[in-house]
Amino acid sequence: MKELTEKLLRKKNPIILIVDDVPRNIQVLGTLLKKTDVELAVATSGQQALNTVARIKPDLILLDIMMPGMDGFEVCRKLKANEETKNIPVIFLSAKNETEDIIAGFELGAVDYITKPIVGIELLTRVKTHLAYREIKMQLEEEMVARDKFFSIISHDLHSSFGIILSFVQLLSNNRNSISDQEIGEFLGDIENTTKNSLELLENLLEWARSQSGGIRFNPVKLNLSSIIKEILKSSGEIATNKKIKLTSTVGSQFVVADRNMLLLIFRNLVSNAIKFTPVGGQIFISSDVLNNTVKISVADSGVGLDQSKIEQLFRIDQKVSTPGTQNEQGNGLGLILCREFILHHGGKIGIDSIPEKGTTVWFTLPLKEDFNLN
């Protein structure tokens, strides 16, 4: 049994637990279910079923009602009373087909009730349906938890930023006659930087919210990649120059099909991040390569780099990778998440290659113009 448990825990396929005190019934059900991509576990009594559930947490339970000792109704009652097992879907299998028995099964929390003799196609259809419902439900629950944590992080960041701005303003207001011009300049610089970071966060948050609600219209058109890069070099050039960072590009007149506004936002975020995490006197290099039916665009910097453990968290909305820039610039992580959303809209991919203290390359792919449907 221990070997079975370890095997099941390693599997990604759904696990179905069959509970029946008649071996022949288990054999019949097992033969039917082997036609699907599931792993099977069995129990021949109510108590054995509870013990098995505690070990392997199946995705679905097929539960016979009439068993000696603890019957199926009692097993279901105990499962639903346990916080760890109450959400596991239970399908009752029984020769008891009276209306009151069926109602009793549903009142105990079962998701379905199939009467014997079992019709194979009916069983398989209901099993597939309830496994699909469970998968969707679990995904939605995970997304809700992730988004709750995400909004908690955003709320904290905004609260902190405006708290910093308010404290500087109050300090200047309360001590206007005793603060030197140099100190005033420093305070105003801090206020400016914090305000810029807050504005960037709000802009990205609004764009992300619109993308999630379907409020952004995806309008792919034929674009000259070099003209987009020129706009980015112009808009980001002053910030790079202030840090004495050399910002260059070798991207030629490569035509792609993309949404212009989305592509500009992607580049703005990637180049902005590169500037933040590149030290004074560093370099940022934008390049492109044609690979099969796509163009791969890379933004490489000579900055601080990232550990692999942090890279894996960068695209999760429920995680915040907090690494100050080389001049203590603050990042909120939302920009990369937004980039990923927009790149996926184009059918592309995004990835990060980084070496601590050496630099980071963020790359993404776009379809070539002849490989994208402009209907």
Coordinates of C-alpha atoms in Angstrom, one line a residue:
M1 CA 0.0 0.0 0.0
K2 CA 2.9 2.4 0.8
E3 CA 4.3 1.9 -2.7
L4 CA 0.9 2.6 -4.2
T5 CA 0.6 5.8 -2.2
E6 CA 4.0 7.0 -3.3
K7 CA 3.2 6.2 -6.9
L8 CA -0.1 8.0 -6.9
L9 CA 1.5 11.1 -5.2
R10 CA 4.0 11.3 -8.1
K11 CA 1.3 11.2 -10.8
K12 CA -0.3 14.2 -12.4
N13 CA -3.3 12.3 -13.7
P14 CA -6.4 12.5 -11.6
I15 CA -6.8 9.9 -8.9
I16 CA -10.1 8.1 -8.5
L17 CA -10.8 6.0 -5.3
I18 CA -13.2 3.1 -5.8
V19 CA -14.9 2.0 -2.6
D20 CA -16.8 -1.3 -2.7
D21 CA -16.8 -4.4 -0.5
V22 CA -17.4 -6.7 -3.6
P23 CA -14.1 -7.4 -5.5
R24 CA -16.0 -8.2 -8.7
N25 CA -17.6 -4.7 -8.7
I26 CA -14.1 -3.1 -8.2
Q27 CA -12.8 -5.1 -11.1
V28 CA -15.6 -4.0 -13.4
L29 CA -15.3 -0.4 -12.5
G30 CA -11.5 -0.6 -12.9
T31 CA -11.8 -2.0 -16.4
L32 CA -14.2 0.8 -17.4
L33 CA -12.0 3.6 -15.9
K34 CA -8.8 2.3 -17.5
K35 CA -10.2 3.8 -20.7
T36 CA -9.5 7.2 -19.3
D37 CA -6.3 9.0 -18.2
V38 CA -6.7 8.4 -14.4
E39 CA -4.9 6.6 -11.6
L40 CA -7.0 4.2 -9.5
A41 CA -7.0 3.4 -5.8
V42 CA -9.3 0.9 -4.1
A43 CA -10.8 0.3 -0.7
T44 CA -13.1 -2.6 0.4
S45 CA -14.5 -1.0 3.5
G46 CA -15.6 2.3 4.9
Q47 CA -12.7 2.6 7.4
Q48 CA -10.1 1.6 4.7
A49 CA -11.6 4.3 2.5
L50 CA -11.1 7.0 5.1
N51 CA -7.5 5.8 5.7
T52 CA -6.8 5.9 2.0
V53 CA -8.2 9.3 1.5
A54 CA -6.1 10.7 4.4
R55 CA -3.0 9.4 2.5
I56 CA -3.5 10.2 -1.1
K57 CA -6.3 12.9 -1.3
P58 CA -8.1 11.5 -4.4
D59 CA -9.7 13.8 -7.0
L60 CA -12.9 11.8 -7.1
I61 CA -14.5 9.0 -5.0
L62 CA -16.8 6.3 -6.3
L63 CA -18.6 5.2 -3.2
D64 CA -20.8 2.1 -2.7
I65 CA -23.5 2.6 -0.1
M66 CA -24.3 -0.9 1.2
M67 CA -21.2 -2.1 2.9
P68 CA -20.9 -4.0 6.2
G69 CA -19.8 -2.0 9.3
M70 CA -19.5 1.6 8.1
D71 CA -21.8 2.2 5.1
G72 CA -21.3 4.7 2.3
F73 CA -23.5 7.3 3.8
E74 CA -21.5 7.3 7.0
V75 CA -18.2 7.5 5.0
C76 CA -19.5 10.5 3.1
R77 CA -20.7 12.2 6.3
K78 CA -17.2 11.8 7.8
L79 CA -15.5 13.1 4.7
K80 CA -17.7 16.2 4.5
A81 CA -17.1 16.9 8.2
N82 CA -13.4 17.0 7.7
E83 CA -11.9 20.3 6.5
E84 CA -9.2 18.6 4.5
T85 CA -11.5 16.2 2.6
K86 CA -14.9 18.0 2.4
N87 CA -14.3 19.3 -1.1
I88 CA -13.4 16.0 -2.7
P89 CA -16.4 15.1 -5.0
V90 CA -18.2 11.9 -4.1
I91 CA -20.4 9.9 -6.5
F92 CA -22.6 7.3 -4.9
L93 CA -23.0 3.9 -6.6
S94 CA -25.9 1.8 -5.3
A95 CA -28.6 -0.6 -6.2
K96 CA -30.8 1.5 -3.9
N97 CA -32.8 3.5 -6.3
E98 CA -35.6 4.8 -4.1
T99 CA -36.1 8.6 -4.3
E100 CA -35.4 9.0 -0.5
D101 CA -32.1 7.2 -0.9
I102 CA -31.0 9.4 -3.8
I103 CA -32.1 12.6 -1.9
A104 CA -30.3 11.4 1.2
G105 CA -27.1 11.0 -0.9
F106 CA -27.3 14.5 -2.2
E107 CA -28.1 16.0 1.2
L108 CA -24.9 14.5 2.5
G109 CA -22.9 16.4 -0.1
A110 CA -22.5 13.9 -3.0
V111 CA -22.2 15.4 -6.4
D112 CA -23.9 12.5 -8.2
Y113 CA -25.8 9.3 -7.6
I114 CA -25.6 6.4 -10.1
T115 CA -27.8 3.4 -9.7
K116 CA -26.7 -0.2 -10.4
P117 CA -26.4 -2.0 -12.7
I118 CA -23.8 0.4 -14.0
V119 CA -24.0 1.6 -17.6
G120 CA -20.4 2.0 -18.8
I121 CA -20.9 5.1 -21.0
E122 CA -23.0 6.8 -18.3
L123 CA -20.3 6.2 -15.7
L124 CA -17.5 7.4 -17.9
T125 CA -19.4 10.6 -18.9
R126 CA -20.3 11.5 -15.4
V127 CA -16.8 10.8 -14.1
K128 CA -15.2 13.0 -16.8
T129 CA -17.7 15.8 -16.2
H130 CA -17.1 15.9 -12.4
L131 CA -13.3 15.7 -12.8
A132 CA -13.5 18.6 -15.2
Y133 CA -15.7 20.6 -12.8
R134 CA -13.2 19.9 -10.0
E135 CA -10.3 21.1 -12.1
I136 CA -12.0 24.3 -13.1
K137 CA -13.1 24.9 -9.5
M138 CA -9.5 24.4 -8.2
Q139 CA -8.1 26.7 -10.8
L140 CA -10.6 29.4 -10.0
E141 CA -9.9 29.1 -6.3
E142 CA -6.1 29.3 -6.9
E143 CA -6.6 32.4 -9.1
M144 CA -8.8 34.1 -6.5
V145 CA -6.2 33.4 -3.8
A146 CA -3.4 34.7 -6.1
R147 CA -5.3 37.8 -7.0
D148 CA -6.3 38.6 -3.4
K149 CA -2.6 38.4 -2.5
F150 CA -1.7 40.5 -5.6
F151 CA -4.1 43.3 -4.7
S152 CA -2.8 43.2 -1.1
I153 CA 0.8 43.7 -2.5
I154 CA -0.3 46.5 -4.7
S155 CA -2.3 48.2 -1.9
H156 CA 0.7 48.0 0.4
D157 CA 3.0 49.5 -2.3
L158 CA 0.7 52.4 -3.1
H159 CA 0.1 53.1 0.6
S160 CA 3.8 53.1 1.3
S161 CA 4.5 55.4 -1.7
F162 CA 1.9 58.0 -0.8
G163 CA 3.0 57.7 2.9
I164 CA 6.6 58.6 1.9
I165 CA 5.4 61.5 -0.3
L166 CA 3.2 62.9 2.5
S167 CA 5.9 62.6 5.1
F168 CA 8.3 64.6 2.9
V169 CA 5.7 67.3 2.2
Q170 CA 4.9 67.6 5.9
L171 CA 8.6 67.8 6.7
L172 CA 9.1 70.6 4.2
S173 CA 6.0 72.4 5.4
N174 CA 6.8 72.2 9.1
N175 CA 10.5 73.1 8.7
R176 CA 10.5 75.5 5.8
N177 CA 12.6 78.1 7.6
S178 CA 15.3 75.8 8.9
I179 CA 16.0 73.6 5.9
S180 CA 18.8 74.5 3.5
D181 CA 18.3 74.9 -0.2
Q182 CA 20.4 71.8 -0.7
E183 CA 18.2 69.7 1.6
I184 CA 15.0 71.0 -0.1
G185 CA 16.5 69.9 -3.4
E186 CA 17.2 66.5 -2.0
F187 CA 13.7 66.1 -0.6
L188 CA 12.1 67.3 -3.8
G189 CA 14.2 64.7 -5.7
D190 CA 12.9 62.0 -3.4
I191 CA 9.3 63.2 -3.8
E192 CA 9.8 63.2 -7.6
N193 CA 11.2 59.7 -7.7
T194 CA 8.5 58.2 -5.5
T195 CA 5.8 60.0 -7.5
K196 CA 7.2 58.6 -10.7
N197 CA 7.3 55.0 -9.3
S198 CA 3.7 55.4 -8.1
L199 CA 2.5 56.7 -11.4
E200 CA 4.2 53.8 -13.2
L201 CA 2.6 51.4 -10.9
L202 CA -0.9 52.9 -11.4
E203 CA -0.5 53.0 -15.2
N204 CA 0.5 49.3 -15.2
L205 CA -2.2 48.4 -12.8
L206 CA -4.9 50.1 -15.0
E207 CA -3.5 48.4 -18.1
W208 CA -3.5 45.0 -16.4
A209 CA -7.1 45.5 -15.1
R210 CA -8.2 46.4 -18.6
S211 CA -6.5 43.3 -20.1
Q212 CA -8.2 41.0 -17.5
S213 CA -11.7 42.5 -18.1
G214 CA -11.4 42.4 -21.9
G215 CA -11.3 46.2 -22.0
I216 CA -8.2 46.3 -24.3
R217 CA -8.8 45.9 -28.0
F218 CA -6.2 43.7 -29.7
N219 CA -5.4 45.3 -33.0
P220 CA -2.5 43.6 -34.8
V221 CA -1.1 45.4 -37.8
K222 CA 2.1 45.2 -39.9
L223 CA 4.8 47.2 -38.1
N224 CA 8.4 48.0 -38.8
L225 CA 10.3 46.9 -35.6
S226 CA 13.1 49.5 -36.1
S227 CA 10.6 52.4 -36.0
I228 CA 9.2 51.1 -32.7
I229 CA 12.7 50.8 -31.2
K230 CA 13.5 54.3 -32.3
E231 CA 10.5 55.6 -30.3
I232 CA 11.7 53.7 -27.2
L233 CA 15.3 54.9 -27.6
K234 CA 14.0 58.5 -27.8
S235 CA 11.6 58.2 -24.8
S236 CA 14.1 56.3 -22.6
G237 CA 17.3 57.9 -23.8
E238 CA 17.2 60.8 -21.2
I239 CA 16.8 58.4 -18.3
A240 CA 19.6 56.2 -19.5
T241 CA 21.9 59.2 -20.1
N242 CA 21.3 60.5 -16.6
K243 CA 22.8 57.2 -15.3
K244 CA 25.5 57.3 -18.0
I245 CA 24.1 54.1 -19.5
K246 CA 24.8 53.3 -23.1
L247 CA 21.5 52.3 -24.7
T248 CA 21.9 50.8 -28.2
S249 CA 20.1 48.7 -30.7
T250 CA 21.0 46.5 -33.8
V251 CA 17.4 45.9 -34.7
G252 CA 16.9 46.5 -38.4
S253 CA 13.9 47.0 -40.6
Q254 CA 12.2 43.7 -39.6
F255 CA 8.5 43.7 -40.1
V256 CA 6.3 42.0 -37.6
V257 CA 2.6 41.8 -36.9
A258 CA 1.7 43.3 -33.5
D259 CA -0.6 45.6 -31.7
R260 CA 1.3 48.9 -31.7
N261 CA 0.2 50.1 -28.2
M262 CA 0.9 46.8 -26.6
L263 CA 4.3 46.5 -28.2
L264 CA 5.3 50.0 -27.1
L265 CA 4.2 49.1 -23.5
I266 CA 6.3 45.9 -23.6
F267 CA 9.4 47.7 -24.7
R268 CA 8.9 50.6 -22.3
N269 CA 8.7 48.2 -19.3
L270 CA 11.6 46.0 -20.4
V271 CA 13.9 48.9 -21.1
S272 CA 12.8 50.7 -17.9
N273 CA 13.6 47.6 -15.8
A274 CA 17.0 47.3 -17.6
I275 CA 17.8 50.9 -16.7
K276 CA 16.8 50.5 -13.1
F277 CA 19.0 47.5 -12.5
T278 CA 22.0 48.6 -14.5
P279 CA 24.7 50.5 -12.7
V280 CA 26.1 53.9 -13.7
G281 CA 28.3 53.4 -16.8
G282 CA 26.6 50.2 -17.8
Q283 CA 25.2 49.0 -21.1
I284 CA 21.8 48.0 -22.5
F285 CA 21.6 46.3 -25.9
I286 CA 18.4 45.6 -27.9
S287 CA 18.7 42.9 -30.6
S288 CA 16.6 40.7 -32.8
D289 CA 17.0 37.3 -34.5
V290 CA 14.7 35.5 -36.9
L291 CA 14.0 31.9 -35.7
N292 CA 11.8 29.7 -37.9
N293 CA 8.5 31.6 -38.2
T294 CA 9.1 34.1 -35.4
V295 CA 11.4 37.0 -34.6
K296 CA 13.1 36.8 -31.2
I297 CA 13.7 40.2 -29.5
S298 CA 16.2 40.5 -26.6
V299 CA 16.8 43.4 -24.2
A300 CA 20.2 42.6 -22.5
D301 CA 21.8 44.6 -19.7
S302 CA 25.0 44.6 -17.8
G303 CA 23.2 45.0 -14.5
V304 CA 22.9 43.2 -11.1
G305 CA 21.3 40.0 -12.4
L306 CA 19.0 37.7 -10.6
D307 CA 19.1 34.3 -8.9
Q308 CA 17.2 31.5 -10.6
S309 CA 14.9 31.2 -7.6
K310 CA 13.8 34.8 -8.1
I311 CA 13.3 34.4 -11.9
E312 CA 10.8 31.7 -11.3
Q313 CA 8.6 34.1 -9.2
L314 CA 8.7 37.1 -11.6
F315 CA 5.6 36.2 -13.6
R316 CA 3.4 35.2 -10.6
I317 CA 0.9 37.9 -9.5
D318 CA 0.9 36.5 -5.9
Q319 CA 4.6 37.0 -5.5
K320 CA 6.7 40.1 -5.2
V321 CA 10.3 40.0 -6.0
S322 CA 11.6 43.1 -4.3
T323 CA 15.1 44.2 -5.6
P324 CA 16.0 47.9 -5.4
G325 CA 17.6 49.4 -8.5
T326 CA 21.2 50.4 -8.6
Q327 CA 20.2 53.9 -7.5
N328 CA 17.6 52.6 -5.1
E329 CA 14.8 52.8 -7.8
Q330 CA 11.8 50.7 -6.7
G331 CA 10.2 48.1 -8.9
N332 CA 6.7 46.6 -8.3
G333 CA 7.0 43.6 -10.6
L334 CA 3.7 44.3 -12.3
G335 CA 5.4 45.5 -15.5
L336 CA 6.7 42.0 -16.4
I337 CA 3.4 40.4 -15.6
L338 CA 1.7 42.9 -18.0
C339 CA 4.4 42.2 -20.7
R340 CA 3.7 38.5 -20.4
E341 CA -0.1 39.1 -20.8
F342 CA 0.4 41.1 -24.0
I343 CA 3.0 38.8 -25.5
L344 CA 0.6 35.9 -25.0
H345 CA -2.0 37.9 -26.9
H346 CA 0.3 37.8 -29.8
G347 CA 0.9 34.1 -29.5
G348 CA 4.5 34.7 -28.4
K349 CA 6.7 33.6 -25.6
I350 CA 8.8 35.4 -23.0
G351 CA 11.8 34.3 -21.0
I352 CA 14.6 35.5 -18.8
D353 CA 18.3 34.5 -18.7
S354 CA 20.3 36.0 -15.9
I355 CA 23.6 35.7 -14.1
P356 CA 24.0 37.5 -10.7
E357 CA 26.5 40.4 -11.0
K358 CA 26.7 39.8 -14.7
G359 CA 23.5 41.0 -16.2
T360 CA 20.0 40.0 -17.5
T361 CA 18.5 39.3 -20.8
V362 CA 14.8 39.4 -21.2
W363 CA 13.6 38.0 -24.6
F364 CA 10.3 37.5 -26.3
T365 CA 9.0 36.3 -29.6
L366 CA 6.5 37.7 -32.2
P367 CA 5.2 36.1 -35.3
L368 CA 6.5 37.2 -38.7
K369 CA 4.0 39.1 -40.8
E370 CA 3.3 36.2 -43.2
D371 CA 2.6 33.9 -40.3
F372 CA -0.1 35.9 -38.6
N373 CA -3.8 36.1 -39.5
L374 CA -4.9 39.7 -39.9
N375 CA -8.6 38.9 -40.3

